mmCIF file with all atom_site columns, C-alpha atoms in Angstrom:
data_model
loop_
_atom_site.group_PDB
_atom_site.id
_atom_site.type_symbol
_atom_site.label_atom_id
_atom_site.label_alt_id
_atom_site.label_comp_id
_atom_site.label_asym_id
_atom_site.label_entity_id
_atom_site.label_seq_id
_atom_site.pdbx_PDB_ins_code
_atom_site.Cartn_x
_atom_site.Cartn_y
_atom_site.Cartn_z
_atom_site.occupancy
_atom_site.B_iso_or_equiv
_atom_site.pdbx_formal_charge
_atom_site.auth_seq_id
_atom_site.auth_comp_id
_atom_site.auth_asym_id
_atom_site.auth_atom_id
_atom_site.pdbx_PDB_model_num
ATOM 1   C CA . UNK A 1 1   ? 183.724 94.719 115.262 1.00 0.00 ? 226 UNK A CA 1
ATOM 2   C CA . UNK A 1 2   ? 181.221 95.780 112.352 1.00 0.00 ? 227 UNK A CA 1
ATOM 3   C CA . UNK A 1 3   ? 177.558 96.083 112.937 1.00 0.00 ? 228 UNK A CA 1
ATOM 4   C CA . UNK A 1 4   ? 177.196 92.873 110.610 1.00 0.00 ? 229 UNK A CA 1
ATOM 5   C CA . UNK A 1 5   ? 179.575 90.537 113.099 1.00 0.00 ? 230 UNK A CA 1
ATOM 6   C CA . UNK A 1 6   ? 178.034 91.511 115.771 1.00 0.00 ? 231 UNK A CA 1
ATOM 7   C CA . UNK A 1 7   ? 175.161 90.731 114.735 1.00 0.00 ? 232 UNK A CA 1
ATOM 8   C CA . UNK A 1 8   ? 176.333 87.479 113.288 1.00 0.00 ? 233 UNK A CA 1
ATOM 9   C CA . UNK A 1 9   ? 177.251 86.775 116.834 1.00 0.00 ? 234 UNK A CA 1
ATOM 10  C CA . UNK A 1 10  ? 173.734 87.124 118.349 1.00 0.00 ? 235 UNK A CA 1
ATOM 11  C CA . UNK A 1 11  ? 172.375 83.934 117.667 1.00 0.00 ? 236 UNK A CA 1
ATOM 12  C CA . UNK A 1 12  ? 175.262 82.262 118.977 1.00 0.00 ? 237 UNK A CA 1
ATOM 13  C CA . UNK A 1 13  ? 175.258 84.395 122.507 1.00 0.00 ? 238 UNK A CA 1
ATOM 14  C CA . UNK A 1 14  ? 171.576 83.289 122.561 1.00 0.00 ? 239 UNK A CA 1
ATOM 15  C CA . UNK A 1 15  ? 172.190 79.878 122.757 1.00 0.00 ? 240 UNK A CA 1
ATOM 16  C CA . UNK A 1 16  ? 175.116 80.294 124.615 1.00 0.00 ? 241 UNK A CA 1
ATOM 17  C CA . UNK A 1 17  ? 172.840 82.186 127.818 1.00 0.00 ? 242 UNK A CA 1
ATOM 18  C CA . UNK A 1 18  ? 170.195 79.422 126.532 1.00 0.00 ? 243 UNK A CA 1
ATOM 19  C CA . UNK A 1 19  ? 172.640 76.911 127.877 1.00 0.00 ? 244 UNK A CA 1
ATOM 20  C CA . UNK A 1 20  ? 173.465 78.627 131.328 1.00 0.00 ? 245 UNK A CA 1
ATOM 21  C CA . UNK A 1 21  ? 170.101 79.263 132.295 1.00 0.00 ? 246 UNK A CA 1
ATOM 22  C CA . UNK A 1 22  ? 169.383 75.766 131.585 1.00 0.00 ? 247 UNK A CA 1
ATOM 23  C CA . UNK A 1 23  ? 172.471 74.593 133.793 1.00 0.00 ? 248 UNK A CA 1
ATOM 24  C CA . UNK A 1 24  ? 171.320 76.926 136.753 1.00 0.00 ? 249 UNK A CA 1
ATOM 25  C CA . UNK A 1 25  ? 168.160 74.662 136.997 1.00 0.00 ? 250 UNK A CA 1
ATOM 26  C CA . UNK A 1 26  ? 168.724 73.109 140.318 1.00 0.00 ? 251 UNK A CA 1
ATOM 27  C CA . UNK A 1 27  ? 167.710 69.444 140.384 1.00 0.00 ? 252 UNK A CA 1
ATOM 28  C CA . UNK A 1 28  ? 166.866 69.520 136.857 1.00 0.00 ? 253 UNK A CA 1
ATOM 29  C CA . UNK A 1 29  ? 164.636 66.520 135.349 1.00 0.00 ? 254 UNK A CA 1
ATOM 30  C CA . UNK A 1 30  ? 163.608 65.784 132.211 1.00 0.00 ? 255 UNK A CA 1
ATOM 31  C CA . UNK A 1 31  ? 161.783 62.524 133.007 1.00 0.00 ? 256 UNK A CA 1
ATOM 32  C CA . UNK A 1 32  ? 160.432 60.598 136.098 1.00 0.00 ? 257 UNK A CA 1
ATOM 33  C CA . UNK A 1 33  ? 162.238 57.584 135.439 1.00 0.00 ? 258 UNK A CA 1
ATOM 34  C CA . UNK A 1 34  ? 165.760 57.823 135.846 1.00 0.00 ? 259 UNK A CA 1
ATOM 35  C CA . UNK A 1 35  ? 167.553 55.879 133.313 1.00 0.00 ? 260 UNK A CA 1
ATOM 36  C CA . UNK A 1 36  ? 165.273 57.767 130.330 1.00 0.00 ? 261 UNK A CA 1
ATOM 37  C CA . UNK A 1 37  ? 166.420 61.587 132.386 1.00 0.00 ? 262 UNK A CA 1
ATOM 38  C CA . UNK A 1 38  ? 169.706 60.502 131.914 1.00 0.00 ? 263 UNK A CA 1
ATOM 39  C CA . UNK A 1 39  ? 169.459 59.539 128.323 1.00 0.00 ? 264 UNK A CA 1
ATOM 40  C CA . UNK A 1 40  ? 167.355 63.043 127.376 1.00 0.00 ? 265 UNK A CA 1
ATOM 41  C CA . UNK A 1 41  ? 169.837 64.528 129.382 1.00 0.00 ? 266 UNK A CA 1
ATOM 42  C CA . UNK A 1 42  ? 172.816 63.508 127.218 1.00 0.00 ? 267 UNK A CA 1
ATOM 43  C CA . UNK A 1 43  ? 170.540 63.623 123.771 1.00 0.00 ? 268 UNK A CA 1
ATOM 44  C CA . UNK A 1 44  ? 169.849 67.518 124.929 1.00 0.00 ? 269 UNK A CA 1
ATOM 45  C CA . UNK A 1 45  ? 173.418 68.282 125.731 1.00 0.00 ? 270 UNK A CA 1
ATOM 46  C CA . UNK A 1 46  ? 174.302 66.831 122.213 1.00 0.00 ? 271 UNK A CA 1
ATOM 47  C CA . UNK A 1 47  ? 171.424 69.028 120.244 1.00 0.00 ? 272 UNK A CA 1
ATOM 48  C CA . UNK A 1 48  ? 172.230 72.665 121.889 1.00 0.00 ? 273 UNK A CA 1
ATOM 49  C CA . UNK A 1 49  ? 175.630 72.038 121.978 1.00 0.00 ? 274 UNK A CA 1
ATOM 50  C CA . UNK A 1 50  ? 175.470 71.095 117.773 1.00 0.00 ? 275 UNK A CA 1
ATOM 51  C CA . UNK A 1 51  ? 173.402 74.373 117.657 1.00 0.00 ? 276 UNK A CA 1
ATOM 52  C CA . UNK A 1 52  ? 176.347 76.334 119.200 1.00 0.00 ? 277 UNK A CA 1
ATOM 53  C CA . UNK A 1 53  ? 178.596 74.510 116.947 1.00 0.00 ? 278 UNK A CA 1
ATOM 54  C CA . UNK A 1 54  ? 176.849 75.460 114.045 1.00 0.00 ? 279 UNK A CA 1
ATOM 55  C CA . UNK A 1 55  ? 175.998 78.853 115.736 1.00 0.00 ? 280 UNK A CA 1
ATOM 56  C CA . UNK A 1 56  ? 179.737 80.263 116.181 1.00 0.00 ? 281 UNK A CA 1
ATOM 57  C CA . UNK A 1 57  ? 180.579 78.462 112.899 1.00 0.00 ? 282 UNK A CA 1
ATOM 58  C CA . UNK A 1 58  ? 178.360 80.872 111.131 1.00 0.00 ? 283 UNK A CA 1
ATOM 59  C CA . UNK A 1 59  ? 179.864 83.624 113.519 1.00 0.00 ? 284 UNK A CA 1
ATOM 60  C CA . UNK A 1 60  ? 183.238 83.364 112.826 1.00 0.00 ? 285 UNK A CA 1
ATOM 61  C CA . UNK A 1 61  ? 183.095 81.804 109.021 1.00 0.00 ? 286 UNK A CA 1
ATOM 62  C CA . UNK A 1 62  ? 183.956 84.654 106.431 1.00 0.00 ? 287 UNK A CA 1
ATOM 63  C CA . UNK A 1 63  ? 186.001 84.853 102.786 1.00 0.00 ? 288 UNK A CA 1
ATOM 64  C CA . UNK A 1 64  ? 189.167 85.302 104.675 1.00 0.00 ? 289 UNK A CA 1
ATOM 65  C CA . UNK A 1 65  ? 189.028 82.982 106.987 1.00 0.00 ? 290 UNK A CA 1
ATOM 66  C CA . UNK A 1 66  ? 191.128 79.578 106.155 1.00 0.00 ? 291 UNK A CA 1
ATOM 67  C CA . UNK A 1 67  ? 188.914 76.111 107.089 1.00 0.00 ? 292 UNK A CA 1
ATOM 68  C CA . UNK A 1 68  ? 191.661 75.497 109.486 1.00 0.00 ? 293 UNK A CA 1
ATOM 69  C CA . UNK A 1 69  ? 190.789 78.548 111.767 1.00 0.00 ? 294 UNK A CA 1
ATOM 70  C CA . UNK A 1 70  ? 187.313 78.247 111.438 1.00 0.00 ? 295 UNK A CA 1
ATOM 71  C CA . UNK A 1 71  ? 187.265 74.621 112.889 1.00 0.00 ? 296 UNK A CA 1
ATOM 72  C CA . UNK A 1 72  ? 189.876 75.332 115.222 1.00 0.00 ? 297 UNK A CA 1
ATOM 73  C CA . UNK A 1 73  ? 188.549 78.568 116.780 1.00 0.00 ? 298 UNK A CA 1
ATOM 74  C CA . UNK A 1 74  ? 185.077 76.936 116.677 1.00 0.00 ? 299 UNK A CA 1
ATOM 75  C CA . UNK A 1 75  ? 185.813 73.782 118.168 1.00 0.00 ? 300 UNK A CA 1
ATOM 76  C CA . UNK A 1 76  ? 187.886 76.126 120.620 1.00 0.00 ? 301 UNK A CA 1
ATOM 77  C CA . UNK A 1 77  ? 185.196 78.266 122.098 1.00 0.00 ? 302 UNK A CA 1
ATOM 78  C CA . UNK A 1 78  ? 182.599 75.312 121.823 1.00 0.00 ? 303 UNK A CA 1
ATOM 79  C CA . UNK A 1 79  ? 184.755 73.195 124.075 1.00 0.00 ? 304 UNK A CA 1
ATOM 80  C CA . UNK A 1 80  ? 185.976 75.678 126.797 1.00 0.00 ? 305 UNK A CA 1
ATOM 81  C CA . UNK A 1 81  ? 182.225 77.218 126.887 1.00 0.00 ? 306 UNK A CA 1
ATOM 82  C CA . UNK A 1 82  ? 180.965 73.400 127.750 1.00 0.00 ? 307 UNK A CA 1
ATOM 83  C CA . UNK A 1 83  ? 184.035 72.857 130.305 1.00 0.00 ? 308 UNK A CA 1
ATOM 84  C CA . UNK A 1 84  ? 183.289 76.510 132.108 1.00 0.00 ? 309 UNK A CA 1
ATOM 85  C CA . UNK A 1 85  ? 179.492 75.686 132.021 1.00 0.00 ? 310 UNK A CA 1
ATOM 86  C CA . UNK A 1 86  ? 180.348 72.082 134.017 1.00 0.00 ? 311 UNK A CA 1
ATOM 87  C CA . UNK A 1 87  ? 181.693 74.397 136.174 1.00 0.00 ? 312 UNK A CA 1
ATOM 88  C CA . UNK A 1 88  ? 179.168 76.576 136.587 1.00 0.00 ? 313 UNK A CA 1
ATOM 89  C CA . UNK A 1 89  ? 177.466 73.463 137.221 1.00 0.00 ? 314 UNK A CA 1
ATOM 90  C CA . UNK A 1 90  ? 179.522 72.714 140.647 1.00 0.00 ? 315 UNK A CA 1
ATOM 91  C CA . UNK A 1 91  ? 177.925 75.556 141.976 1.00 0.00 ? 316 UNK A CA 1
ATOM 92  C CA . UNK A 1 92  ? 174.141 74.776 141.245 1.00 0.00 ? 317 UNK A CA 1
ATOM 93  C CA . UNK A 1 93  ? 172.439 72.438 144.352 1.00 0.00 ? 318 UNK A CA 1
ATOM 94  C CA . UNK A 1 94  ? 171.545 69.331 142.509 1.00 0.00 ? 319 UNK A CA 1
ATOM 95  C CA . UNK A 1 95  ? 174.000 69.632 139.815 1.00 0.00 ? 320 UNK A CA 1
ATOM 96  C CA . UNK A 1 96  ? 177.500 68.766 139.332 1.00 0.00 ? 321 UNK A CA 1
ATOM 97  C CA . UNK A 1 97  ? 180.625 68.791 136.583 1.00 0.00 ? 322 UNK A CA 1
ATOM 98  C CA . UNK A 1 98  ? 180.741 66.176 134.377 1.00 0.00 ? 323 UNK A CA 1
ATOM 99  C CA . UNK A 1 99  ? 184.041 65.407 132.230 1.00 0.00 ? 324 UNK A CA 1
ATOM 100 C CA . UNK A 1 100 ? 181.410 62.929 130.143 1.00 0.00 ? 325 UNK A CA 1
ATOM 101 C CA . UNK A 1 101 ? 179.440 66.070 129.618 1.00 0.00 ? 326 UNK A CA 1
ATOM 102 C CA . UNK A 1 102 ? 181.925 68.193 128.300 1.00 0.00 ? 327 UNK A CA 1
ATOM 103 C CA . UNK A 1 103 ? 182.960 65.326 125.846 1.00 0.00 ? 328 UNK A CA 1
ATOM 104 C CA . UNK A 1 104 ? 179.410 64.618 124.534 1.00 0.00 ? 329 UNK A CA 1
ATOM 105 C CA . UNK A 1 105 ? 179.274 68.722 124.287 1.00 0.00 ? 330 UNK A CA 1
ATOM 106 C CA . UNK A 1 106 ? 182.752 67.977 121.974 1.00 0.00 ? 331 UNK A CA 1
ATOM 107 C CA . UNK A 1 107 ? 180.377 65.989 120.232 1.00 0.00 ? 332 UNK A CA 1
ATOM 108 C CA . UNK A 1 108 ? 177.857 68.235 119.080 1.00 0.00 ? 333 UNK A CA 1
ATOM 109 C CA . UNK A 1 109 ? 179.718 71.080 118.565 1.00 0.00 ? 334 UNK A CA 1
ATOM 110 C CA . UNK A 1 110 ? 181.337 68.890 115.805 1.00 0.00 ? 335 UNK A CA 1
ATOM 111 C CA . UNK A 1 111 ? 178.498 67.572 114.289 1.00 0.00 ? 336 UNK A CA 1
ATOM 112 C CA . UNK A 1 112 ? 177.137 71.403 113.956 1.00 0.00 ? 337 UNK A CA 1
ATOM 113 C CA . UNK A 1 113 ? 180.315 72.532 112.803 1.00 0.00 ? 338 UNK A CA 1
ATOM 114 C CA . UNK A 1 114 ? 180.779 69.559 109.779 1.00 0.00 ? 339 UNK A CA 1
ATOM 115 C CA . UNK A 1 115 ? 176.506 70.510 109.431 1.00 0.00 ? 340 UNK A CA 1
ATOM 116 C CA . UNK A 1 116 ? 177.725 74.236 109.222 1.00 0.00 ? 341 UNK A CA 1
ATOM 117 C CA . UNK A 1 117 ? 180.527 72.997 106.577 1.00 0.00 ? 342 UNK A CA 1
ATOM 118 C CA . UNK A 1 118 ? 178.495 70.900 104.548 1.00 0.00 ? 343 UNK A CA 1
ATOM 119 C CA . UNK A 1 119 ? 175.578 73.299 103.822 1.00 0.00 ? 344 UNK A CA 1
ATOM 120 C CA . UNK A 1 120 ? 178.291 76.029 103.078 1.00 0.00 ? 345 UNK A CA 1
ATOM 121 C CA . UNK A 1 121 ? 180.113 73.663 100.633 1.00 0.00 ? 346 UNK A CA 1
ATOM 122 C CA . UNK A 1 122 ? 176.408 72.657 99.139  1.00 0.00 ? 347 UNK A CA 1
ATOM 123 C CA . UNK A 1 123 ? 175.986 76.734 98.543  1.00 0.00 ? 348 UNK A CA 1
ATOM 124 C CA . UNK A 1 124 ? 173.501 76.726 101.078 1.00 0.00 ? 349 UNK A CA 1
ATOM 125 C CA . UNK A 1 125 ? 173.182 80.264 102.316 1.00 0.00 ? 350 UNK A CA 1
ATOM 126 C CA . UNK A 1 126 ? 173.747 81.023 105.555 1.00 0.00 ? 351 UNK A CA 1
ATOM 127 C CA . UNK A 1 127 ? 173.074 84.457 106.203 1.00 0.00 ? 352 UNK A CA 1
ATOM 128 C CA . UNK A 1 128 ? 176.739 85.036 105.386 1.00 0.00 ? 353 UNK A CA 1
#
């Protein structure tokens, strides 16, 4: 790896340890009133997770790579991060895994990835 991908792959490895530390918050809340934690709770697992999507997009993306790869590999590390951090979860008092989570993670990494995609098709530069 060249000094430019690696540091291509900062950012992404930022938000990645972003998202642990967050998920090693024991009996994390968001809001006093349970229905509205719960809602914040999936609306912030949507946002960082679009962020990583975007994130490792931008990593990975270069003139050789094929569209194909770069949604595959992204989508690839996006989703096995979020089912290793529900994981990571089962071991935090307070917290547990959640299948739902890793799907709404799905979620955002895709909308970050086709956000990633768009603004590269637009000619939007992206540090690349």
């Amino acid at each position: 790896m060249n000094r430019r991908s690696f540091w291509r792959w900062v950012p992404a490895i930022a938000d990645a340890t972003l998202i642990f530390i967050l998920s090693a918050q024991p009996n994390l809340h968001l809001a006093a009133e349970p229905d509205l934690d719960f809602i914040l709770h999936k609306v912030a697992h949507l946002i960082v997770y679009a962020v990583l999507g975007w994130l490792v997009a931008r990593a990975i993306d270069g003139p050789t790579r094929s569209p194909r790869f770069l949604v595959a590999a992204t989508l690839l590390l996006c989703v096995a991060y979020a089912a290793t951090d529900e994981l990571h979860q089962s071991f935090v008092p307070g917290r547990g895994p959640s299948p739902r989570d890793v799907v709404i993670d799905a979620a955002g990494a895709s909308l970050g990835l086709l956000g990633y995609r768009l603004t590269r098709r637009a000619g939007v530069d992206s540090g690349a």
